[in-house]
PDB file of C-alpha atoms in Angstrom:
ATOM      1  CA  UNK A 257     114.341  98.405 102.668  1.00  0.00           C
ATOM      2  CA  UNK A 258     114.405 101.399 105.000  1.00  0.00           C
ATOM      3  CA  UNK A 259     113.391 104.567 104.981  1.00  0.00           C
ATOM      4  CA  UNK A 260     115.202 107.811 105.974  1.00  0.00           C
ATOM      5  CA  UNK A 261     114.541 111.701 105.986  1.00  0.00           C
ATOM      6  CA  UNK A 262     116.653 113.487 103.972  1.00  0.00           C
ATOM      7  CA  UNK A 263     118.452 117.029 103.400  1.00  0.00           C
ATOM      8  CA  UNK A 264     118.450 119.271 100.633  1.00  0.00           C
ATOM      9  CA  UNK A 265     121.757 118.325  99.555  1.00  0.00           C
ATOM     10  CA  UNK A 266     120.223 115.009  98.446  1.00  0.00           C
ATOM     11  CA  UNK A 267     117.474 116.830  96.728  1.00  0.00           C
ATOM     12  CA  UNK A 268     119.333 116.766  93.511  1.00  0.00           C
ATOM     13  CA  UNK A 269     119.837 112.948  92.915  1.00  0.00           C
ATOM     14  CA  UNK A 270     116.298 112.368  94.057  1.00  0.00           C
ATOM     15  CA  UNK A 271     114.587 114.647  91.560  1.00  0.00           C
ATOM     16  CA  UNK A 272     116.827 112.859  88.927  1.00  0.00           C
ATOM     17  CA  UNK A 273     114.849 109.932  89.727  1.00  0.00           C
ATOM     18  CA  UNK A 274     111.788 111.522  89.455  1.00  0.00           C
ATOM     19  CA  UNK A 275     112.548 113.203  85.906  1.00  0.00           C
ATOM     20  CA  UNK A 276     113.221 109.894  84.881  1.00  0.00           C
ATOM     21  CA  UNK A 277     109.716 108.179  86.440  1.00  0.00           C
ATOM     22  CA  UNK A 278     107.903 111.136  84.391  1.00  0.00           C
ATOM     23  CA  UNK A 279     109.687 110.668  81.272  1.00  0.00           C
ATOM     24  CA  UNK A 280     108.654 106.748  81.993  1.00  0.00           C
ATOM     25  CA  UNK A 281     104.750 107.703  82.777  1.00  0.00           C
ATOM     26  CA  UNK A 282     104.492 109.945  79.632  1.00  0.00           C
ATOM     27  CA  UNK A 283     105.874 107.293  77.815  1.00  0.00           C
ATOM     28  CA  UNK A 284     102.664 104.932  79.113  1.00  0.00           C
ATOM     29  CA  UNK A 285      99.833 107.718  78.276  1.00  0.00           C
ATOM     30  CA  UNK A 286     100.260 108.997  82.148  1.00  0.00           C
ATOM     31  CA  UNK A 287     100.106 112.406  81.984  1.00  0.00           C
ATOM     32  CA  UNK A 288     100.021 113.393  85.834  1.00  0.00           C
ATOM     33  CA  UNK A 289     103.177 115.151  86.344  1.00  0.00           C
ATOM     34  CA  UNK A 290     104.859 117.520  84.393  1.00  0.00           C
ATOM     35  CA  UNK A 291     107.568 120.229  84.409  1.00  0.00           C
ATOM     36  CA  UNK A 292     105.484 122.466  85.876  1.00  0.00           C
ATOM     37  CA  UNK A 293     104.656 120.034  88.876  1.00  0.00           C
ATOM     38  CA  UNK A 294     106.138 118.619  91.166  1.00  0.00           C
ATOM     39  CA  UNK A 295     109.322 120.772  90.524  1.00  0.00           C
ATOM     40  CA  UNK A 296     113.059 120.469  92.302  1.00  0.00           C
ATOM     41  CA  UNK A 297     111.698 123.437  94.298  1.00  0.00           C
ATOM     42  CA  UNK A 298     109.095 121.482  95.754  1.00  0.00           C
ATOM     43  CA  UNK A 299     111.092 118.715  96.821  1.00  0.00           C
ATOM     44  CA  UNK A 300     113.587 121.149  98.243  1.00  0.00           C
ATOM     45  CA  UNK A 301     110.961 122.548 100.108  1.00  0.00           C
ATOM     46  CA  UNK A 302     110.204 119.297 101.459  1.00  0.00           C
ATOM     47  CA  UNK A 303     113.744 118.942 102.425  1.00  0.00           C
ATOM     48  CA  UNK A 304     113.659 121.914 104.409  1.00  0.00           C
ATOM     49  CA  UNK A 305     110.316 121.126 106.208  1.00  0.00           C
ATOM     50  CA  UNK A 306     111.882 117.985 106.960  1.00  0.00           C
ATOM     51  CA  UNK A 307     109.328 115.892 105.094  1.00  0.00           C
ATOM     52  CA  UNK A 308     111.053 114.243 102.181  1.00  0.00           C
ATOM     53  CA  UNK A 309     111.548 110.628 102.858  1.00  0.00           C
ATOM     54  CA  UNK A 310     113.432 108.285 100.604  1.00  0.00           C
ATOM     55  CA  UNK A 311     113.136 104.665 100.635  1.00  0.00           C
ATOM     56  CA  UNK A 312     116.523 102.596 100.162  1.00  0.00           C
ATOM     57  CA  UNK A 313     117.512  99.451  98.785  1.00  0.00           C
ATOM     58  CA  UNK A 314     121.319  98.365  99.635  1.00  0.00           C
ATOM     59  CA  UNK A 315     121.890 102.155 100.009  1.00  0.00           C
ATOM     60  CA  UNK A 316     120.293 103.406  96.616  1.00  0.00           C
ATOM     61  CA  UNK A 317     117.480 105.381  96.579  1.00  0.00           C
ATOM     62  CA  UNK A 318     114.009 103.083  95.509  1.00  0.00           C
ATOM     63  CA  UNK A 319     111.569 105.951  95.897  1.00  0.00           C
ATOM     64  CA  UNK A 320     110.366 108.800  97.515  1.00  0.00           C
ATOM     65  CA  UNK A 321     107.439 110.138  99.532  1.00  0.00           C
ATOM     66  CA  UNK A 322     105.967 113.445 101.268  1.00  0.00           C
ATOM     67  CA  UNK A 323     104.293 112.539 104.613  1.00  0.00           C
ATOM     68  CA  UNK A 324     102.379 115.555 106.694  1.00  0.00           C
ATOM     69  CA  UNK A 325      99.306 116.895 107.477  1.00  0.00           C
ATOM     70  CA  UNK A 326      98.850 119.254 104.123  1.00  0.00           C
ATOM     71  CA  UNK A 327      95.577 119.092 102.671  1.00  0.00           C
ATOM     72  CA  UNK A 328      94.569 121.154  98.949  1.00  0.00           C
ATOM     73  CA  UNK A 329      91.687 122.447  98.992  1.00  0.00           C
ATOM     74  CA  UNK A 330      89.727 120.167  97.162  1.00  0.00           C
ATOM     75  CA  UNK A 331      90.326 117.867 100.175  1.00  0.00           C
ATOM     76  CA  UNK A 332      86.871 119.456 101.207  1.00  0.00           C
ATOM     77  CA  UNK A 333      85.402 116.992  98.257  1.00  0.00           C
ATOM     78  CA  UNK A 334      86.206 113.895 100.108  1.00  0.00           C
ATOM     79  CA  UNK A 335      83.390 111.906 102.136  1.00  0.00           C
ATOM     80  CA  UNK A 336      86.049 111.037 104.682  1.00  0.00           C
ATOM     81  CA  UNK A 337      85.733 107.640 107.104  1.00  0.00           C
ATOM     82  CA  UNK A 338      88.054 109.932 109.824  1.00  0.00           C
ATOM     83  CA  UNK A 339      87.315 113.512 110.634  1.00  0.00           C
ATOM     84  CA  UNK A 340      89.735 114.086 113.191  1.00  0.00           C
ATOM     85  CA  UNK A 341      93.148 115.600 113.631  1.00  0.00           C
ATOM     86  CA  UNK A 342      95.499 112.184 113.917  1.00  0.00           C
ATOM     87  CA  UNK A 343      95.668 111.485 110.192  1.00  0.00           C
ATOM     88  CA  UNK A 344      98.949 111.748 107.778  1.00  0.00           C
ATOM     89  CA  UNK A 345      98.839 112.707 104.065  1.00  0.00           C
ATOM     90  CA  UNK A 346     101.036 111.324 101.554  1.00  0.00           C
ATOM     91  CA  UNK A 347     102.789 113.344  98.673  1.00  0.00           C
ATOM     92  CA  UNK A 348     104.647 112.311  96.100  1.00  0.00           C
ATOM     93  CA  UNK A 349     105.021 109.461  96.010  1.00  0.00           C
ATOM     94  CA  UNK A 350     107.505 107.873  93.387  1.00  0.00           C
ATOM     95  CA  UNK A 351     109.180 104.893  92.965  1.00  0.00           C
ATOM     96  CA  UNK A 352     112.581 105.179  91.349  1.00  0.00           C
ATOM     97  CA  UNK A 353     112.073 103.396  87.303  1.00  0.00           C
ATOM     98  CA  UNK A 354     114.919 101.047  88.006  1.00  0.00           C
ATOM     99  CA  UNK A 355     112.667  99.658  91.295  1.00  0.00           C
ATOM    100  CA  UNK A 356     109.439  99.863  89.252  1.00  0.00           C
ATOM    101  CA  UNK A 357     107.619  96.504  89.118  1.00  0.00           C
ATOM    102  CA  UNK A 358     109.205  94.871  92.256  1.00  0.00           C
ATOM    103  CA  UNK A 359     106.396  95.964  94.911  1.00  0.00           C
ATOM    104  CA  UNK A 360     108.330  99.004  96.120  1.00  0.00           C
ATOM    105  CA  UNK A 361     105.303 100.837  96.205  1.00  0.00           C
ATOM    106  CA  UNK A 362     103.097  98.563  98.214  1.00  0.00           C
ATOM    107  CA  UNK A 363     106.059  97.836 100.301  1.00  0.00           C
ATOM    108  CA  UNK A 364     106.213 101.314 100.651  1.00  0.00           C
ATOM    109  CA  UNK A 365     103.202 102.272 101.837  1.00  0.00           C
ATOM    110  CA  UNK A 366     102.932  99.679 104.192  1.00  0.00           C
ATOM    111  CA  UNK A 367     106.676 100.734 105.674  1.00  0.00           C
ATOM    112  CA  UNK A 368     104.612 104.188 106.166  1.00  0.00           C
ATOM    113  CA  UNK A 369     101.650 102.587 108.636  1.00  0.00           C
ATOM    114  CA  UNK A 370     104.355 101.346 110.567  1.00  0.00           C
ATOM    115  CA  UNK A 371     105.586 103.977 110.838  1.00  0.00           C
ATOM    116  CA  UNK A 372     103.025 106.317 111.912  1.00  0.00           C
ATOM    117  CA  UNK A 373     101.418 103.504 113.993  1.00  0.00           C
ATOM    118  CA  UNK A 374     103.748 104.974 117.202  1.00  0.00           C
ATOM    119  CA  UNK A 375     102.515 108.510 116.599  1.00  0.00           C
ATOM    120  CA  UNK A 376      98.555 107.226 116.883  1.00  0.00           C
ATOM    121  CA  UNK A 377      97.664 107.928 113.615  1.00  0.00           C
ATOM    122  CA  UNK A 378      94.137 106.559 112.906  1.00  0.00           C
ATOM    123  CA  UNK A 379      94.357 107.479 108.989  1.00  0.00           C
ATOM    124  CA  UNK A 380      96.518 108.166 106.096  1.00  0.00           C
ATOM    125  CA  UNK A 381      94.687 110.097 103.093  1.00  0.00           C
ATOM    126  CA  UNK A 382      96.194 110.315  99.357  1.00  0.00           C
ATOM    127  CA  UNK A 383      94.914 111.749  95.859  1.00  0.00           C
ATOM    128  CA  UNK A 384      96.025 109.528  92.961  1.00  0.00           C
ATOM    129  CA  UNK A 385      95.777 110.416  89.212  1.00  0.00           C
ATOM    130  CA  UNK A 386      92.289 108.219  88.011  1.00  0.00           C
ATOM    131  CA  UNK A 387      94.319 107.881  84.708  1.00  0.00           C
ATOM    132  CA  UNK A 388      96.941 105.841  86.682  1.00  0.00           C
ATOM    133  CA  UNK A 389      95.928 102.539  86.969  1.00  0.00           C
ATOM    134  CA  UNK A 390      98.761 101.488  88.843  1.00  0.00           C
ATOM    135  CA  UNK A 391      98.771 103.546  91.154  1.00  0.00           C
ATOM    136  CA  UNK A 392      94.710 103.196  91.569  1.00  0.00           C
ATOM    137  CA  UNK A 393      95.077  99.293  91.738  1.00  0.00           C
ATOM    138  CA  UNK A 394      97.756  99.283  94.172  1.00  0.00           C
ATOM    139  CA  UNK A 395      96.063 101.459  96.422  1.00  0.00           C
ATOM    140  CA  UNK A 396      93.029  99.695  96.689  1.00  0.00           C
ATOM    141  CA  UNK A 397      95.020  96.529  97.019  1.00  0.00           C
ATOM    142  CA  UNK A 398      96.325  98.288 100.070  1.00  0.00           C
ATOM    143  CA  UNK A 399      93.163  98.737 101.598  1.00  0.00           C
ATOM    144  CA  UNK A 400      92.452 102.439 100.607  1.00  0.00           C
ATOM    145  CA  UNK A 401      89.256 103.661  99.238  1.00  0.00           C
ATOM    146  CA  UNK A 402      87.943 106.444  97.026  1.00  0.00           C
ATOM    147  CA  UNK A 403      86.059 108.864  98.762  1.00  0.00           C
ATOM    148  CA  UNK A 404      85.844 111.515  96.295  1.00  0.00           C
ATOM    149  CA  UNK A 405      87.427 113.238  93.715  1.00  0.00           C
ATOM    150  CA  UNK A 406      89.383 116.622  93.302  1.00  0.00           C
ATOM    151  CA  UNK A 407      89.883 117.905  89.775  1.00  0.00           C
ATOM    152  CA  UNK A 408      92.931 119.950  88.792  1.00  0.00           C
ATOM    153  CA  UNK A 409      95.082 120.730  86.083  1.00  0.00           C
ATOM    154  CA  UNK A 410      96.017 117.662  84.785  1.00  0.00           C
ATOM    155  CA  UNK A 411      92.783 115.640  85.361  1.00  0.00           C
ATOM    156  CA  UNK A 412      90.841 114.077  87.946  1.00  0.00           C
ATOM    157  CA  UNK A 413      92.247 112.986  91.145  1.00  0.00           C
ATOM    158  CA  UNK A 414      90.762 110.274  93.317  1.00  0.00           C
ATOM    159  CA  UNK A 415      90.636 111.589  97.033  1.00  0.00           C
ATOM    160  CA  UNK A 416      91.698 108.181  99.129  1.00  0.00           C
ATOM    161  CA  UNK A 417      91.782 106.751 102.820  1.00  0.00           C
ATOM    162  CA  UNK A 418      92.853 104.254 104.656  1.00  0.00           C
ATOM    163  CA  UNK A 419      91.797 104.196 108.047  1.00  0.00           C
ATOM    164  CA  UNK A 420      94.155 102.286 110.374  1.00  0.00           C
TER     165      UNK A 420
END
């Protein structure tokens, strides 16, 4: 597994991927994303920020991820361990269906501490559906715990840390 930035160009193929992981959560009662978000625009956006990261597996795309500083609003709701400035947010994060149940998302997010370790990041915050478990149980597998919520338009979102 490695992961690589990549350019708009690859937007496209990526966001095929995702399509097909929403199809997949709907299918499973998941109703966090939608066509109305996250949308090819927002990954292109990404692209263009120089944010969007995929994961690969013998040179196929496993998943994706958004890593900056970019906080919503409802950030403010979180009880957060680390206050300061050297912390990384995760986005997006989706693991491609045909990698889904292999650990690509655990192995994932521990590929991301390492690296931001270098840069002397001290924390990596996330917001993750509550009507995921999944995602919730992974997480907190991972180390990373709740501290707070955020409601939007699909639901409740747990605000989560992991201080490093």
């Amino acid at each position: 597994m490695k992961i690589k930035k990549v350019s708009v160009s690859d937007v496209p193929a990526i966001f095929t991927f995702v399509k097909a992981a929403i199809s997949k959560m709907i299918s499973q009662g998941i109703f966090q994303w939608d066509e109305i978000y996250p949308t090819q625009e927002d990954f292109i956006a990404d692209a263009q920020n120089n944010q969007l990261c995929i994961v690969e597996i013998e040179e196929k795309a496993a998943a994706c991820f958004v890593l900056n500083k970019d906080c919503d609003e409802e950030y403010k709701n979180g009880t957060w361990s680390y206050t300061g400035d050297d912390y990384v947010v995760i986005h997006r994060l989706c693991v491609n269906p045909e990698f889904q149940n292999q650990g690509v998302g655990q192995k994932t997010c521990l590929m991301i501490e390492e690296l931001v370790k270098p840069q002397e990041v001290k924390a990596i915050k996330l917001d993750c559906f509550t009507q995921n478990p999944y995602s919730l149980k992974m997480y907190e597998k991972l180390g990373y715990k709740i501290v707070g919520y955020a409601d939007w338009r699909k639901g409740r979102f747990a605000l989560m840390e992991k201080v490093l």
